[in-house]
Each structure stands twice: as structure tokens, then as C-alpha cells.
mmCIF file of C-alpha atoms in Angstrom:
data_model
loop_
_atom_site.group_PDB
_atom_site.id
_atom_site.type_symbol
_atom_site.label_atom_id
_atom_site.label_comp_id
_atom_site.label_asym_id
_atom_site.label_seq_id
_atom_site.Cartn_x
_atom_site.Cartn_y
_atom_site.Cartn_z
ATOM 1 C CA ARG B 1 -11.901 5.027 -24.622
ATOM 2 C CA SER B 2 -12.058 8.065 -26.893
ATOM 3 C CA GLN B 3 -8.934 7.139 -28.812
ATOM 4 C CA GLN B 4 -8.555 7.027 -32.566
ATOM 5 C CA ALA B 5 -7.482 3.749 -34.118
ATOM 6 C CA GLY B 6 -4.505 5.475 -35.710
ATOM 7 C CA GLU B 7 -3.264 6.610 -32.292
ATOM 8 C CA TYR B 8 -3.385 3.060 -31.020
ATOM 9 C CA VAL B 9 -1.494 1.805 -34.078
ATOM 10 C CA ASP B 10 1.165 4.460 -33.496
ATOM 11 C CA TRP B 11 1.555 3.196 -29.929
ATOM 12 C CA LEU B 12 1.935 -0.375 -31.183
ATOM 13 C CA LYS B 13 4.625 0.705 -33.610
ATOM 14 C CA GLU B 14 6.426 2.630 -30.900
ATOM 15 C CA GLU B 15 6.380 -0.293 -28.470
ATOM 16 C CA GLY B 16 7.281 -2.839 -31.110
ATOM 17 C CA LEU B 17 4.549 -4.522 -33.089
ATOM 18 C CA GLU B 18 6.389 -7.848 -33.019
ATOM 19 C CA ALA B 19 5.866 -7.978 -29.266
ATOM 20 C CA LEU B 20 2.176 -8.606 -29.869
ATOM 21 C CA HIS B 21 2.700 -11.983 -31.523
ATOM 22 C CA PHE B 22 0.887 -13.969 -28.834
ATOM 23 C CA GLY B 23 1.843 -17.394 -30.082
ATOM 24 C CA GLU B 24 5.581 -16.832 -29.839
ATOM 25 C CA ARG B 25 6.049 -14.008 -27.337
ATOM 26 C CA PRO B 26 3.333 -14.136 -24.645
ATOM 27 C CA THR B 27 5.784 -13.189 -21.881
ATOM 28 C CA THR B 28 6.430 -9.918 -23.708
ATOM 29 C CA SER B 29 3.040 -9.156 -25.206
ATOM 30 C CA ILE B 30 0.855 -9.786 -22.158
ATOM 31 C CA PRO B 31 2.755 -7.434 -19.793
ATOM 32 C CA LEU B 32 2.833 -4.791 -22.529
ATOM 33 C CA LEU B 33 -0.925 -4.795 -22.939
ATOM 34 C CA LEU B 34 -1.617 -5.037 -19.205
ATOM 35 C CA GLU B 35 0.625 -2.052 -18.565
ATOM 36 C CA ARG B 36 -1.302 -0.151 -21.224
ATOM 37 C CA SER B 37 -4.637 -1.008 -19.591
ATOM 38 C CA LEU B 38 -3.484 -0.192 -16.058
ATOM 39 C CA ALA B 39 -2.150 3.195 -17.139
ATOM 40 C CA ALA B 40 -5.701 4.177 -18.080
ATOM 41 C CA LEU B 41 -7.120 3.327 -14.649
ATOM 42 C CA ARG B 42 -7.521 5.481 -11.570
ATOM 43 C CA ALA B 43 -4.837 5.010 -8.908
ATOM 44 C CA GLU B 44 -7.314 3.254 -6.611
ATOM 45 C CA ALA B 45 -8.165 0.691 -9.299
ATOM 46 C CA GLN B 46 -4.480 0.105 -9.991
ATOM 47 C CA ALA B 47 -3.899 -0.521 -6.285
ATOM 48 C CA ALA B 48 -6.866 -2.893 -6.136
ATOM 49 C CA PHE B 49 -5.391 -4.903 -8.984
ATOM 50 C CA GLY B 50 -2.147 -5.221 -7.035
ATOM 51 C CA VAL B 51 -4.041 -6.537 -4.018
ATOM 52 C CA ALA B 52 -5.747 -9.103 -6.250
ATOM 53 C CA GLY B 53 -2.297 -10.360 -7.185
ATOM 54 C CA ILE B 54 -1.425 -11.008 -3.534
ATOM 55 C CA LEU B 55 -4.552 -13.094 -3.091
ATOM 56 C CA ALA B 56 -4.829 -16.590 -4.503
ATOM 57 C CA LEU B 57 -6.194 -17.086 -8.014
ATOM 58 C CA ALA B 58 -9.678 -17.661 -6.627
ATOM 59 C CA PRO B 59 -12.831 -15.594 -6.007
ATOM 60 C CA PHE B 60 -12.474 -12.841 -3.388
ATOM 61 C CA GLY B 61 -14.658 -10.178 -1.835
ATOM 62 C CA ALA B 62 -14.400 -6.412 -1.823
ATOM 63 C CA ASP B 63 -13.932 -6.374 1.966
ATOM 64 C CA ALA B 64 -10.427 -7.814 1.670
ATOM 65 C CA VAL B 65 -9.420 -5.151 -0.850
ATOM 66 C CA ALA B 66 -10.997 -2.430 1.289
ATOM 67 C CA ALA B 67 -8.995 -3.613 4.296
ATOM 68 C CA ALA B 68 -5.730 -3.716 2.356
ATOM 69 C CA LEU B 69 -6.157 -0.233 0.884
ATOM 70 C CA ASP B 70 -7.765 1.245 4.014
ATOM 71 C CA ILE B 71 -10.831 2.422 2.112
ATOM 72 C CA LYS B 72 -14.551 1.814 2.495
ATOM 73 C CA PRO B 73 -16.139 -1.261 0.834
ATOM 74 C CA ASN B 74 -18.136 0.953 -1.543
ATOM 75 C CA ALA B 75 -14.916 2.577 -2.755
ATOM 76 C CA ALA B 76 -13.347 -0.860 -3.156
ATOM 77 C CA ASN B 77 -16.319 -2.006 -5.222
ATOM 78 C CA ARG B 78 -15.948 1.024 -7.489
ATOM 79 C CA ALA B 79 -12.254 0.318 -8.000
ATOM 80 C CA LEU B 80 -12.898 -3.361 -8.650
ATOM 81 C CA GLY B 81 -15.765 -2.496 -10.979
ATOM 82 C CA GLU B 82 -13.368 -0.423 -13.048
ATOM 83 C CA LEU B 83 -11.141 -3.486 -13.362
ATOM 84 C CA VAL B 84 -14.159 -5.507 -14.486
ATOM 85 C CA ASP B 85 -14.928 -2.873 -17.134
ATOM 86 C CA TYR B 86 -11.395 -3.253 -18.500
ATOM 87 C CA GLY B 87 -11.613 -7.034 -18.546
ATOM 88 C CA LEU B 88 -8.975 -7.519 -15.852
ATOM 89 C CA LEU B 89 -11.452 -9.023 -13.390
ATOM 90 C CA LEU B 90 -14.605 -11.104 -13.659
ATOM 91 C CA ARG B 91 -17.616 -10.751 -11.397
ATOM 92 C CA PRO B 92 -19.774 -13.855 -11.754
ATOM 93 C CA ASP B 93 -21.621 -13.113 -8.478
ATOM 94 C CA ASP B 94 -20.904 -10.966 -5.407
ATOM 95 C CA SER B 95 -17.226 -11.877 -5.579
ATOM 96 C CA TYR B 96 -14.459 -10.968 -8.007
ATOM 97 C CA GLN B 97 -11.783 -13.030 -9.746
ATOM 98 C CA VAL B 98 -8.756 -12.220 -11.901
ATOM 99 C CA THR B 99 -9.527 -13.182 -15.478
ATOM 100 C CA HIS B 100 -6.396 -15.191 -16.239
ATOM 101 C CA ALA B 101 -3.334 -16.675 -14.572
ATOM 102 C CA LEU B 102 -1.066 -14.423 -16.661
ATOM 103 C CA ALA B 103 -2.883 -11.320 -15.414
ATOM 104 C CA HIS B 104 -2.670 -12.628 -11.851
ATOM 105 C CA SER B 105 1.066 -13.214 -12.229
ATOM 106 C CA TYR B 106 1.536 -9.697 -13.584
ATOM 107 C CA ALA B 107 -0.407 -8.206 -10.667
ATOM 108 C CA ARG B 108 1.682 -10.170 -8.169
ATOM 109 C CA THR B 109 5.064 -9.335 -9.675
ATOM 110 C CA GLN B 110 4.629 -5.940 -11.343
ATOM 111 C CA ALA B 111 1.809 -4.209 -9.468
ATOM 112 C CA ALA B 112 2.214 -5.444 -5.889
ATOM 113 C CA PRO B 113 1.205 -2.930 -3.174
ATOM 114 C CA ASP B 114 3.558 -1.646 -0.489
ATOM 115 C CA GLY B 115 4.324 -3.388 2.789
ATOM 116 C CA GLU B 116 1.706 -1.455 4.743
ATOM 117 C CA ALA B 117 -1.074 -2.651 2.444
ATOM 118 C CA VAL B 118 0.216 -6.218 2.697
ATOM 119 C CA ASN B 119 0.260 -5.900 6.472
ATOM 120 C CA ARG B 120 -3.319 -4.604 6.604
ATOM 121 C CA LEU B 121 -4.460 -7.449 4.361
ATOM 122 C CA ALA B 122 -2.673 -10.034 6.514
ATOM 123 C CA LEU B 123 -4.180 -8.605 9.697
ATOM 124 C CA TYR B 124 -7.606 -8.707 8.054
ATOM 125 C CA TYR B 125 -7.245 -12.429 7.409
ATOM 126 C CA ALA B 126 -5.755 -13.037 10.851
ATOM 127 C CA ALA B 127 -8.841 -11.422 12.411
ATOM 128 C CA LEU B 128 -11.152 -13.344 10.089
ATOM 129 C CA ALA B 129 -9.469 -16.620 11.059
ATOM 130 C CA LYS B 130 -9.807 -15.840 14.757
ATOM 131 C CA THR B 131 -13.492 -14.936 14.479
ATOM 132 C CA GLU B 132 -14.489 -17.874 12.301
ATOM 133 C CA SER B 133 -12.425 -20.425 14.231
ATOM 134 C CA ALA B 134 -14.402 -19.504 17.348
ATOM 135 C CA ARG B 135 -17.610 -20.446 15.508
ATOM 136 C CA GLU B 136 -16.186 -23.919 14.854
ATOM 137 C CA ILE B 137 -18.191 -25.897 12.245
ATOM 138 C CA ALA B 138 -20.059 -22.902 10.800
ATOM 139 C CA GLY B 139 -16.905 -20.828 10.815
ATOM 140 C CA TYR B 140 -14.815 -23.607 9.326
ATOM 141 C CA ALA B 141 -17.005 -23.536 6.227
ATOM 142 C CA VAL B 142 -16.116 -19.861 5.794
ATOM 143 C CA LEU B 143 -12.419 -20.588 6.294
ATOM 144 C CA ASP B 144 -12.571 -23.407 3.761
ATOM 145 C CA ASP B 145 -13.533 -20.807 1.154
ATOM 146 C CA GLN B 146 -10.782 -18.436 2.296
ATOM 147 C CA ARG B 147 -8.005 -20.959 2.970
ATOM 148 C CA ALA B 148 -6.109 -20.416 -0.289
ATOM 149 C CA HIS B 149 -6.170 -16.649 0.266
ATOM 150 C CA ILE B 150 -4.936 -16.987 3.840
ATOM 151 C CA VAL B 151 -1.954 -19.095 2.768
ATOM 152 C CA ALA B 152 -1.126 -16.741 -0.113
ATOM 153 C CA VAL B 153 -1.435 -13.597 1.995
ATOM 154 C CA GLN B 154 0.706 -15.018 4.786
ATOM 155 C CA ALA B 155 3.420 -15.820 2.226
ATOM 156 C CA ALA B 156 3.247 -12.229 0.920
ATOM 157 C CA ALA B 157 3.446 -10.872 4.473
ATOM 158 C CA LEU B 158 6.455 -13.069 5.154
ATOM 159 C CA LYS B 159 8.180 -11.736 2.029
ATOM 160 C CA ALA B 160 7.360 -8.182 3.140
ATOM 161 C CA GLU B 161 8.801 -8.938 6.603
ATOM 162 C CA GLN B 162 5.537 -8.200 8.373
ATOM 163 C CA TRP B 163 6.486 -10.545 11.197
ATOM 164 C CA ASP B 164 3.675 -9.819 13.642
ATOM 165 C CA ALA B 165 0.958 -10.351 11.039
ATOM 166 C CA VAL B 166 2.579 -13.621 9.936
ATOM 167 C CA ARG B 167 2.633 -14.893 13.521
ATOM 168 C CA GLN B 168 -0.963 -13.832 14.116
ATOM 169 C CA ILE B 169 -2.147 -15.788 11.097
ATOM 170 C CA THR B 170 -0.270 -18.852 12.349
ATOM 171 C CA TRP B 171 -1.842 -18.674 15.794
ATOM 172 C CA ASN B 172 -5.356 -18.018 14.506
ATOM 173 C CA VAL B 173 -5.583 -20.554 11.678
ATOM 174 C CA GLU B 174 -3.390 -23.470 12.747
ATOM 175 C CA ASP B 175 -5.977 -25.296 14.875
ATOM 176 C CA TYR B 176 -8.586 -25.051 12.132
ATOM 177 C CA LEU B 177 -6.174 -26.507 9.593
ATOM 178 C CA ASP B 178 -5.350 -29.363 11.959
ATOM 179 C CA LEU B 179 -8.969 -30.211 12.773
ATOM 180 C CA GLN B 180 -10.040 -30.026 9.129
ATOM 181 C CA GLY B 181 -7.173 -32.202 7.938
ATOM 182 C CA HIS B 182 -5.424 -29.590 5.781
ATOM 183 C CA PHE B 183 -2.036 -30.934 6.789
ATOM 184 C CA THR B 184 0.065 -29.550 3.924
ATOM 185 C CA ASP B 185 -1.272 -26.034 4.425
ATOM 186 C CA ARG B 186 -0.814 -26.451 8.174
ATOM 187 C CA GLN B 187 2.886 -27.185 7.746
ATOM 188 C CA THR B 188 3.249 -24.212 5.378
ATOM 189 C CA ILE B 189 1.537 -21.882 7.842
ATOM 190 C CA ILE B 190 3.588 -23.104 10.802
ATOM 191 C CA GLN B 191 6.889 -22.868 8.919
ATOM 192 C CA ALA B 192 6.124 -19.272 7.963
ATOM 193 C CA GLY B 193 5.234 -18.494 11.570
ATOM 194 C CA LEU B 194 8.483 -20.050 12.722
ATOM 195 C CA VAL B 195 10.523 -17.874 10.347
ATOM 196 C CA ALA B 196 8.665 -14.777 11.568
ATOM 197 C CA ALA B 197 9.114 -15.741 15.223
ATOM 198 C CA ARG B 198 12.856 -16.156 14.792
ATOM 199 C CA ALA B 199 13.186 -12.922 12.830
ATOM 200 C CA SER B 200 11.321 -10.945 15.485
ATOM 201 C CA ASN B 201 12.984 -12.735 18.424
ATOM 202 C CA ALA B 202 9.610 -14.000 19.689
ATOM 203 C CA ARG B 203 11.007 -16.879 21.702
ATOM 204 C CA TYR B 204 7.705 -18.229 23.048
ATOM 205 C CA ASP B 205 6.196 -18.328 19.568
ATOM 206 C CA GLU B 206 9.337 -19.943 18.191
ATOM 207 C CA ALA B 207 9.209 -22.726 20.779
ATOM 208 C CA GLU B 208 5.503 -23.319 20.265
ATOM 209 C CA PHE B 209 5.731 -23.324 16.480
ATOM 210 C CA LEU B 210 8.693 -25.723 16.616
ATOM 211 C CA ASN B 211 6.635 -28.061 18.762
ATOM 212 C CA ARG B 212 3.622 -27.885 16.488
ATOM 213 C CA HIS B 213 5.766 -28.304 13.407
ATOM 214 C CA GLY B 214 7.219 -31.484 14.876
ATOM 215 C CA ILE B 215 3.746 -32.817 15.636
ATOM 216 C CA ALA B 216 2.583 -31.929 12.126
ATOM 217 C CA CYS B 217 5.526 -33.785 10.587
ATOM 218 C CA VAL B 218 4.787 -36.907 12.651
ATOM 219 C CA ALA B 219 1.096 -36.758 11.698
#
């Protein structure tokens, strides 16, 4: 950026230079610097970083971010590319990944998008799970790559009280998790669906999820 070194030093003094002692105060220094970087980004890039925090700390595609922000994939790639330029994301191939667990934690806790964006992201993964589950073995390979994201996004949707999206994910991914032997994730998904079913008074879903949860516990 076209900023003089002296201006940056003045900012450090204003914020508290001692906060940048990484060895002793990482919980203070990291958020301070991330906030500084995010403030320089376009709003779309800031929002994309928040979506990355909802996802698992694993590679993800631009399509998921585009769905969450209701923008076109090309616009999502531009926003994500800006994050790469600032060192907040890596792009080793066609996918993206948050550079560090501390940055991911900051995105999840300090830059999280609103409930509507969370809902769109959850519905995106619910639709993906439905489509790929229908393809069985070939589709299961796709879901294996996306499983961590699906679990993380459902948890975010549950926290945001997006009950319908939570239930849809449960319905669309539960059989795949069972057949592939992902029993811990299966229980997590079903439990979240059960909470959403009760909260939204979806009695049929509640009964079915209770039944499947019992079977999962026995297995």
C-alpha cells in the first residue's frame, strides 16, 4: 500500500506497541493486525473472509463463497484473490485455504457474516449433499472432501437458528455418513437436526431423527 513507514509506526504507537510482542501476547497482537489488514479490503473481500471462518480449516472453492454472499463465482474469486494478496488466504491450486488457525478463529468470531449468508451457505451444502448422495460412490468421493465443511456449516446454521437449513442438511447427508462409516459426524449431524426439529416444531423430523440417533448410538 502507498503508506509511509512513519505513518505505520504512528499507528503502532497509537494502538500500543507492546501489543505486537508475539511471543507473549499473540491473543492481542494477531487480532490487532488482522483488523488492520481487513480495514484495507473491499467490503466483498471482508465478507468472503467471514465466510471462510464459517467453513472448516480446510481447502474450499469459490462456489461456496459465491453462494453464501449471493454473488457470481467470478466476483467471489476476485474477493478471495484480494485475501490471497494480503496473505490471509493461500491458493495452492483451484481451491483456497485460510493461512493459519489464528486467522481462521478471528474470521469465525470477529468477522462472521449475518444469518442470511449463513443460511444460503447451509442450503448450498444441503443441495450439494442431496445431488452427490444420489450419485452414490462417485458422489461420496466428493462428499468426503466436503464433509468437514458440511459439519462446520451446519453447526453455524444451528447457532444462527436457521432451522430449516439445519434439517435439510441432516436429511441429505445422514445416509452417506452412515454408509461411509463416519459415525461420529453422523451423530453430530443428527443431534443438530434434532435440535432444529424441536425448535421449529417439526414433529415428523423430530421423531425420525430420534429414531436414527438411537440407531447410531447402538451402532
